[in-house]
Amino acid sequence: MQKAPPVLRTERLVISLPRPEDVDQLLAYGERNLKHHAPWSPPPPRLPLTTSMYRSLVEQIQTDYAAGTSVRLWLRLESTGKLVGAIGLNQIVLKAFRACYVGYHVDHAHEGRGYMTEGLSAVIRYAFDELQLHRIMANYMPHNERSSRLLERLGFEREGMARDYLFIKDRWEDHILASLTNRELADSAMLVKGAT
Ligand SMILES: CC(C)(COP(=O)(O)OP(=O)(O)OC[C@H]1O[C@@H](n2cnc3c(N)ncnc32)[C@H](O)[C@@H]1OP(=O)(O)O)[C@@H](O)C(=O)NCCC(=O)NCCS
């Protein structure tokens, strides 16, 4: 049976899947960050953003969690409940790979305050300890210095450069490939041979 969705708590944040009652806050977050995220993230499916798009997104996030294919979490301030960012563990693959891609963004007004470092550390712990993943992959455009510093701070290692890797804004962009490996993963053989 599927485990209850995670609720991760850090010093300043509560990190969880979004719920249907979050739709208005998600839309407001998306609208106020369109320009901030556009240089680094794939474009939204269409504009303008609407509540029905976010209603579908919340449903999809819940469905994907139940299927075990992704865990897309939102970061809110413990003090006020305000949404300040998101972290997705995407394309989760088990068996002999036990890996996923991580994607993240923070609200423009909350950048440079350590929220992403705090949130991503907790999500990495969850991915390694609870999901028992072996590898988390993160990719970023070479001039995304904030993303590069964030990953370096958390111990990710650069593995190479992929040409024309991801469609951002209006063209295919090169990305640096990075990853973090779970060196503590015990009983790997049992995990790999056992149930997915
Ligand atoms: C990439 C992104 C998530 C990084 O966010 P960020 O705010 O730089 O990361 P953090 O929240 O961890 O903040 C770290 C900074 O806060 C500072 N800081 C302030 N208070 C802090 C605290 N209490 N704890 C830790 N760091 C703190 C750190 O010194 C650091 O500053 P520096 O990078 O100038 O050295 C953000 O820039 C973003 O959303 N960009 C647009 C979308 C994007 O690029 N997504 C990723 C695509 S690959």
PDB file of C-alpha atoms in Angstrom, residues 32-141:
ATOM      1  CA  ARG A  32       4.262  36.566  -9.693  1.00  0.00           C
ATOM      2  CA  ASN A  33       7.210  34.353 -10.722  1.00  0.00           C
ATOM      3  CA  LEU A  34       6.609  34.025 -14.471  1.00  0.00           C
ATOM      4  CA  LYS A  35       9.424  36.433 -15.384  1.00  0.00           C
ATOM      5  CA  HIS A  36      11.752  35.198 -12.636  1.00  0.00           C
ATOM      6  CA  HIS A  37      11.575  31.540 -13.712  1.00  0.00           C
ATOM      7  CA  ALA A  38      11.326  32.023 -17.505  1.00  0.00           C
ATOM      8  CA  PRO A  39      15.110  32.234 -18.228  1.00  0.00           C
ATOM      9  CA  TRP A  40      15.768  28.899 -16.479  1.00  0.00           C
ATOM     10  CA  SER A  41      12.686  26.674 -16.680  1.00  0.00           C
ATOM     11  CA  PRO A  42      10.615  25.177 -19.508  1.00  0.00           C
ATOM     12  CA  PRO A  43       7.678  27.448 -20.403  1.00  0.00           C
ATOM     13  CA  PRO A  44       4.213  26.809 -18.926  1.00  0.00           C
ATOM     14  CA  PRO A  45       1.866  24.807 -21.201  1.00  0.00           C
ATOM     15  CA  ARG A  46      -0.108  27.972 -22.021  1.00  0.00           C
ATOM     16  CA  LEU A  47      -0.776  31.534 -20.928  1.00  0.00           C
ATOM     17  CA  PRO A  48      -2.493  33.118 -19.140  1.00  0.00           C
ATOM     18  CA  LEU A  49      -2.190  30.805 -16.134  1.00  0.00           C
ATOM     19  CA  THR A  50      -5.603  29.798 -14.742  1.00  0.00           C
ATOM     20  CA  THR A  51      -7.062  28.157 -11.647  1.00  0.00           C
ATOM     21  CA  SER A  52      -8.190  25.191 -13.735  1.00  0.00           C
ATOM     22  CA  MET A  53      -4.576  24.572 -14.872  1.00  0.00           C
ATOM     23  CA  TYR A  54      -3.496  24.467 -11.239  1.00  0.00           C
ATOM     24  CA  ARG A  55      -6.459  22.280 -10.251  1.00  0.00           C
ATOM     25  CA  SER A  56      -5.305  19.764 -12.887  1.00  0.00           C
ATOM     26  CA  LEU A  57      -1.708  20.127 -11.727  1.00  0.00           C
ATOM     27  CA  VAL A  58      -2.629  19.300  -8.130  1.00  0.00           C
ATOM     28  CA  GLU A  59      -4.571  16.226  -9.310  1.00  0.00           C
ATOM     29  CA  GLN A  60      -1.636  15.136 -11.485  1.00  0.00           C
ATOM     30  CA  ILE A  61       0.800  15.582  -8.598  1.00  0.00           C
ATOM     31  CA  GLN A  62      -1.376  13.398  -6.355  1.00  0.00           C
ATOM     32  CA  THR A  63      -1.762  10.751  -9.097  1.00  0.00           C
ATOM     33  CA  ASP A  64       1.975  10.660  -9.823  1.00  0.00           C
ATOM     34  CA  TYR A  65       2.741  10.363  -6.118  1.00  0.00           C
ATOM     35  CA  ALA A  66       0.341   7.405  -5.824  1.00  0.00           C
ATOM     36  CA  ALA A  67       1.976   5.800  -8.882  1.00  0.00           C
ATOM     37  CA  GLY A  68       5.451   6.337  -7.387  1.00  0.00           C
ATOM     38  CA  THR A  69       6.728   8.223 -10.443  1.00  0.00           C
ATOM     39  CA  SER A  70       7.292  11.627  -8.834  1.00  0.00           C
ATOM     40  CA  VAL A  71       7.116  13.494  -5.544  1.00  0.00           C
ATOM     41  CA  ARG A  72       6.444  17.175  -6.227  1.00  0.00           C
ATOM     42  CA  LEU A  73       6.633  19.168  -3.025  1.00  0.00           C
ATOM     43  CA  TRP A  74       5.886  22.782  -2.166  1.00  0.00           C
ATOM     44  CA  LEU A  75       7.755  24.812   0.418  1.00  0.00           C
ATOM     45  CA  ARG A  76       5.766  27.034   2.754  1.00  0.00           C
ATOM     46  CA  LEU A  77       6.905  29.243   5.572  1.00  0.00           C
ATOM     47  CA  GLU A  78       6.194  27.622   8.911  1.00  0.00           C
ATOM     48  CA  SER A  79       5.405  31.052  10.383  1.00  0.00           C
ATOM     49  CA  THR A  80       2.757  32.244   7.855  1.00  0.00           C
ATOM     50  CA  GLY A  81       1.902  29.337   5.531  1.00  0.00           C
ATOM     51  CA  LYS A  82       3.030  31.380   2.491  1.00  0.00           C
ATOM     52  CA  LEU A  83       4.248  29.369  -0.527  1.00  0.00           C
ATOM     53  CA  VAL A  84       7.885  30.265  -1.207  1.00  0.00           C
ATOM     54  CA  GLY A  85       9.108  27.547  -3.564  1.00  0.00           C
ATOM     55  CA  ALA A  86       8.879  24.055  -4.942  1.00  0.00           C
ATOM     56  CA  ILE A  87      11.069  20.971  -5.307  1.00  0.00           C
ATOM     57  CA  GLY A  88      10.171  18.029  -7.525  1.00  0.00           C
ATOM     58  CA  LEU A  89      11.674  14.548  -7.447  1.00  0.00           C
ATOM     59  CA  ASN A  90      10.745  13.601 -11.005  1.00  0.00           C
ATOM     60  CA  GLN A  91      10.948  10.533 -13.235  1.00  0.00           C
ATOM     61  CA  ILE A  92      11.651   8.189 -10.352  1.00  0.00           C
ATOM     62  CA  VAL A  93      13.045   4.885 -11.606  1.00  0.00           C
ATOM     63  CA  LEU A  94      13.689   1.935  -9.281  1.00  0.00           C
ATOM     64  CA  LYS A  95      15.230  -1.534  -9.861  1.00  0.00           C
ATOM     65  CA  ALA A  96      18.958  -1.318 -10.666  1.00  0.00           C
ATOM     66  CA  PHE A  97      18.883   2.484 -11.172  1.00  0.00           C
ATOM     67  CA  ARG A  98      16.983   3.850  -8.123  1.00  0.00           C
ATOM     68  CA  ALA A  99      17.330   7.415  -9.401  1.00  0.00           C
ATOM     69  CA  CYS A 100      15.387  10.575 -10.155  1.00  0.00           C
ATOM     70  CA  TYR A 101      15.796  14.085 -11.507  1.00  0.00           C
ATOM     71  CA  VAL A 102      15.339  16.999  -9.148  1.00  0.00           C
ATOM     72  CA  GLY A 103      13.889  20.357 -10.200  1.00  0.00           C
ATOM     73  CA  TYR A 104      13.376  23.431  -8.004  1.00  0.00           C
ATOM     74  CA  HIS A 105      12.503  27.094  -7.908  1.00  0.00           C
ATOM     75  CA  VAL A 106      12.043  29.726  -5.259  1.00  0.00           C
ATOM     76  CA  ASP A 107       9.819  32.797  -5.102  1.00  0.00           C
ATOM     77  CA  HIS A 108      11.711  35.856  -6.388  1.00  0.00           C
ATOM     78  CA  ALA A 109      11.018  37.778  -3.167  1.00  0.00           C
ATOM     79  CA  HIS A 110      12.501  34.933  -1.091  1.00  0.00           C
ATOM     80  CA  GLU A 111      15.677  34.305  -3.107  1.00  0.00           C
ATOM     81  CA  GLY A 112      19.033  34.535  -1.340  1.00  0.00           C
ATOM     82  CA  ARG A 113      17.690  33.698   2.115  1.00  0.00           C
ATOM     83  CA  GLY A 114      18.681  30.053   2.285  1.00  0.00           C
ATOM     84  CA  TYR A 115      15.200  28.580   1.893  1.00  0.00           C
ATOM     85  CA  MET A 116      16.179  26.382  -1.042  1.00  0.00           C
ATOM     86  CA  THR A 117      19.300  25.047   0.683  1.00  0.00           C
ATOM     87  CA  GLU A 118      17.186  24.274   3.771  1.00  0.00           C
ATOM     88  CA  GLY A 119      14.347  22.698   1.753  1.00  0.00           C
ATOM     89  CA  LEU A 120      16.490  20.736  -0.655  1.00  0.00           C
ATOM     90  CA  SER A 121      18.609  19.265   2.175  1.00  0.00           C
ATOM     91  CA  ALA A 122      15.418  17.892   3.749  1.00  0.00           C
ATOM     92  CA  VAL A 123      14.117  16.560   0.419  1.00  0.00           C
ATOM     93  CA  ILE A 124      17.463  14.851  -0.296  1.00  0.00           C
ATOM     94  CA  ARG A 125      17.306  13.172   3.117  1.00  0.00           C
ATOM     95  CA  TYR A 126      13.757  12.030   2.327  1.00  0.00           C
ATOM     96  CA  ALA A 127      14.796  10.717  -1.118  1.00  0.00           C
ATOM     97  CA  PHE A 128      17.734   8.785   0.316  1.00  0.00           C
ATOM     98  CA  ASP A 129      16.293   7.595   3.645  1.00  0.00           C
ATOM     99  CA  GLU A 130      12.601   7.050   2.832  1.00  0.00           C
ATOM    100  CA  LEU A 131      12.538   6.384  -0.918  1.00  0.00           C
ATOM    101  CA  GLN A 132      15.941   4.711  -0.717  1.00  0.00           C
ATOM    102  CA  LEU A 133      17.075   6.204  -3.995  1.00  0.00           C
ATOM    103  CA  HIS A 134      20.704   5.821  -4.965  1.00  0.00           C
ATOM    104  CA  ARG A 135      21.162   8.825  -7.268  1.00  0.00           C
ATOM    105  CA  ILE A 136      19.630  12.288  -7.604  1.00  0.00           C
ATOM    106  CA  MET A 137      20.387  14.079 -10.870  1.00  0.00           C
ATOM    107  CA  ALA A 138      20.208  17.862 -11.314  1.00  0.00           C
ATOM    108  CA  ASN A 139      20.932  19.808 -14.483  1.00  0.00           C
ATOM    109  CA  TYR A 140      21.360  23.552 -14.981  1.00  0.00           C
ATOM    110  CA  MET A 141      22.325  26.107 -17.595  1.00  0.00           C
TER     111      MET A 141
END
